[in-house]
Amino acid sequence: MPQEPENDQKPGGGVAAVERAFAILNAFRAGDASLPLNEIARRTGMYKSTILRLITTLVQEHCIVRLDDGTYQLGSMLLHWGGLYQAALRLDDHVPPILRRLAQETGEGASFFTREGSVRVCLFRVDSSRSIRDHVHTGDLLPLDKGAAGRVLASFDRTLTDPAHFPAQPLIATVGEREPDIAAIAAPVFGTQGSLRGALAISGPAVRFSLDLVPAMSQALLKAASELTRRLGGDSSMLDRADSLSALSNPMD
């Protein structure tokens, strides 16, 4: 078999040419109908000659299309791959591991909710290892207008709320709203085309959601929601830009 050129190998085991090809594909952002060569070079930091050499192969493989005006746009192969990914995607493969890690990192129960009409349903749940905890079970139907997860589902669903009016902060926290003395923090999880796939939440006794613990807990939740969003093919930029909460407050106060 032919060997890869030595200068194309990277210390970590990667292949530089492949990484550069992905950099070209990743140069395209939401809202880009097409990009000229100059802009691709600016966004990737690569020489135009290098880009043109790699684009030749990307065009052959239908990953990029060269338009008549000389600009480039993403090709049909990416849509084909996206369809294969979506067809194989199962929440069961992705949500439980993230919930287990979130529960371990925060010490509180972790849940994933989706909306069903005027209520929310708990699709997945990992309990806290502590003896005193919030009692939520898989399959529970809970109000949409009470609790952090319910508020997230109502606030970030495009079928209920205009995206222009989405809250600037993706984290929503409540205390004692659904159950007395129970606190919760929730964040949205997005899928393809901005769809809301669900709400990721941690919950437990309010006394454990103290001022010194809430920032780390909310940061862990943001990280988990961002990772799950990316796994489900969604845009995680809102979650990646968000700041962790510094305190909890009851919006009903």
PDB file of N, CA, C and O in Angstrom, residues 2 17 21 65 69 83 94 100 104 131 139 155 185 198 204 207 216 231 236 239 248:
ATOM      1  N   PRO A   2       0.449   2.302  -0.703  1.00  0.00           N
ATOM      2  CA  PRO A   2       1.231   3.539  -0.694  1.00  0.00           C
ATOM      3  C   PRO A   2       1.235   4.160   0.685  1.00  0.00           C
ATOM      4  O   PRO A   2       0.263   4.095   1.423  1.00  0.00           O
ATOM      5  N   ALA A  17      -3.541  17.038   5.855  1.00  0.00           N
ATOM      6  CA  ALA A  17      -4.376  17.349   4.693  1.00  0.00           C
ATOM      7  C   ALA A  17      -5.852  17.185   5.016  1.00  0.00           C
ATOM      8  O   ALA A  17      -6.690  17.978   4.562  1.00  0.00           O
ATOM      9  N   ALA A  21      -8.729  20.066   5.013  1.00  0.00           N
ATOM     10  CA  ALA A  21      -9.978  19.933   4.259  1.00  0.00           C
ATOM     11  C   ALA A  21     -11.181  20.221   5.147  1.00  0.00           C
ATOM     12  O   ALA A  21     -12.126  20.910   4.737  1.00  0.00           O
ATOM     13  N   VAL A  65     -19.263  22.746  -4.018  1.00  0.00           N
ATOM     14  CA  VAL A  65     -19.664  23.052  -5.396  1.00  0.00           C
ATOM     15  C   VAL A  65     -19.083  24.411  -5.776  1.00  0.00           C
ATOM     16  O   VAL A  65     -19.155  25.368  -4.996  1.00  0.00           O
ATOM     17  N   ASP A  69     -20.129  31.994 -10.709  1.00  0.00           N
ATOM     18  CA  ASP A  69     -19.495  33.280 -10.406  1.00  0.00           C
ATOM     19  C   ASP A  69     -18.140  33.113  -9.709  1.00  0.00           C
ATOM     20  O   ASP A  69     -17.513  34.091  -9.300  1.00  0.00           O
ATOM     21  N   GLY A  83     -28.304  13.148   6.493  1.00  0.00           N
ATOM     22  CA  GLY A  83     -29.461  12.257   6.503  1.00  0.00           C
ATOM     23  C   GLY A  83     -29.138  10.913   7.122  1.00  0.00           C
ATOM     24  O   GLY A  83     -29.935  10.350   7.882  1.00  0.00           O
ATOM     25  N   HIS A  94     -27.343   8.801  23.398  1.00  0.00           N
ATOM     26  CA  HIS A  94     -26.614  10.023  23.725  1.00  0.00           C
ATOM     27  C   HIS A  94     -27.010  10.658  25.052  1.00  0.00           C
ATOM     28  O   HIS A  94     -26.152  11.207  25.748  1.00  0.00           O
ATOM     29  N   ARG A 100     -25.696  10.831  33.320  1.00  0.00           N
ATOM     30  CA  ARG A 100     -24.907  10.173  34.371  1.00  0.00           C
ATOM     31  C   ARG A 100     -23.710  11.039  34.765  1.00  0.00           C
ATOM     32  O   ARG A 100     -23.410  11.194  35.955  1.00  0.00           O
ATOM     33  N   GLN A 104     -23.109  13.011  38.381  1.00  0.00           N
ATOM     34  CA  GLN A 104     -21.877  12.774  39.138  1.00  0.00           C
ATOM     35  C   GLN A 104     -21.149  14.084  39.415  1.00  0.00           C
ATOM     36  O   GLN A 104     -20.627  14.294  40.516  1.00  0.00           O
ATOM     37  N   SER A 131     -29.203  10.501  49.727  1.00  0.00           N
ATOM     38  CA  SER A 131     -30.453   9.945  50.239  1.00  0.00           C
ATOM     39  C   SER A 131     -31.585  10.968  50.199  1.00  0.00           C
ATOM     40  O   SER A 131     -32.753  10.612  50.007  1.00  0.00           O
ATOM     41  N   GLY A 139     -40.974   9.079  32.623  1.00  0.00           N
ATOM     42  CA  GLY A 139     -42.379   8.967  32.299  1.00  0.00           C
ATOM     43  C   GLY A 139     -43.277   9.930  33.043  1.00  0.00           C
ATOM     44  O   GLY A 139     -44.457  10.065  32.703  1.00  0.00           O
ATOM     45  N   SER A 155     -39.967  28.605  26.575  1.00  0.00           N
ATOM     46  CA  SER A 155     -39.265  29.818  26.160  1.00  0.00           C
ATOM     47  C   SER A 155     -38.444  29.659  24.891  1.00  0.00           C
ATOM     48  O   SER A 155     -38.186  30.642  24.192  1.00  0.00           O
ATOM     49  N   ILE A 185     -32.165  23.951  37.819  1.00  0.00           N
ATOM     50  CA  ILE A 185     -31.574  24.747  36.749  1.00  0.00           C
ATOM     51  C   ILE A 185     -31.737  23.943  35.471  1.00  0.00           C
ATOM     52  O   ILE A 185     -31.502  22.725  35.466  1.00  0.00           O
ATOM     53  N   GLY A 198     -35.306  19.330  23.548  1.00  0.00           N
ATOM     54  CA  GLY A 198     -35.700  19.069  24.920  1.00  0.00           C
ATOM     55  C   GLY A 198     -35.020  20.034  25.872  1.00  0.00           C
ATOM     56  O   GLY A 198     -34.370  20.996  25.464  1.00  0.00           O
ATOM     57  N   GLY A 204     -32.734  19.432  42.919  1.00  0.00           N
ATOM     58  CA  GLY A 204     -32.478  18.861  44.229  1.00  0.00           C
ATOM     59  C   GLY A 204     -32.918  19.823  45.316  1.00  0.00           C
ATOM     60  O   GLY A 204     -33.495  20.885  45.029  1.00  0.00           O
ATOM     61  N   VAL A 207     -31.450  23.925  49.556  1.00  0.00           N
ATOM     62  CA  VAL A 207     -30.338  24.266  50.451  1.00  0.00           C
ATOM     63  C   VAL A 207     -28.993  23.872  49.861  1.00  0.00           C
ATOM     64  O   VAL A 207     -27.950  24.400  50.274  1.00  0.00           O
ATOM     65  N   ALA A 216     -20.589  26.622  39.498  1.00  0.00           N
ATOM     66  CA  ALA A 216     -20.003  25.392  38.960  1.00  0.00           C
ATOM     67  C   ALA A 216     -21.089  24.451  38.450  1.00  0.00           C
ATOM     68  O   ALA A 216     -20.919  23.785  37.415  1.00  0.00           O
ATOM     69  N   ARG A 231     -24.194  16.760  19.482  1.00  0.00           N
ATOM     70  CA  ARG A 231     -24.427  15.359  19.110  1.00  0.00           C
ATOM     71  C   ARG A 231     -25.720  15.196  18.311  1.00  0.00           C
ATOM     72  O   ARG A 231     -25.826  14.326  17.441  1.00  0.00           O
ATOM     73  N   SER A 236     -24.765  24.966  18.930  1.00  0.00           N
ATOM     74  CA  SER A 236     -24.544  25.138  20.366  1.00  0.00           C
ATOM     75  C   SER A 236     -24.003  26.523  20.718  1.00  0.00           C
ATOM     76  O   SER A 236     -23.624  26.749  21.872  1.00  0.00           O
ATOM     77  N   LEU A 239     -25.316  28.332  23.825  1.00  0.00           N
ATOM     78  CA  LEU A 239     -24.888  27.700  25.071  1.00  0.00           C
ATOM     79  C   LEU A 239     -23.410  27.955  25.332  1.00  0.00           C
ATOM     80  O   LEU A 239     -22.993  28.166  26.470  1.00  0.00           O
ATOM     81  N   LEU A 248     -29.372  31.693  42.485  1.00  0.00           N
ATOM     82  CA  LEU A 248     -30.706  31.222  42.119  1.00  0.00           C
ATOM     83  C   LEU A 248     -31.736  32.193  42.641  1.00  0.00           C
ATOM     84  O   LEU A 248     -31.576  32.781  43.704  1.00  0.00           O
TER      85      LEU A 248
END
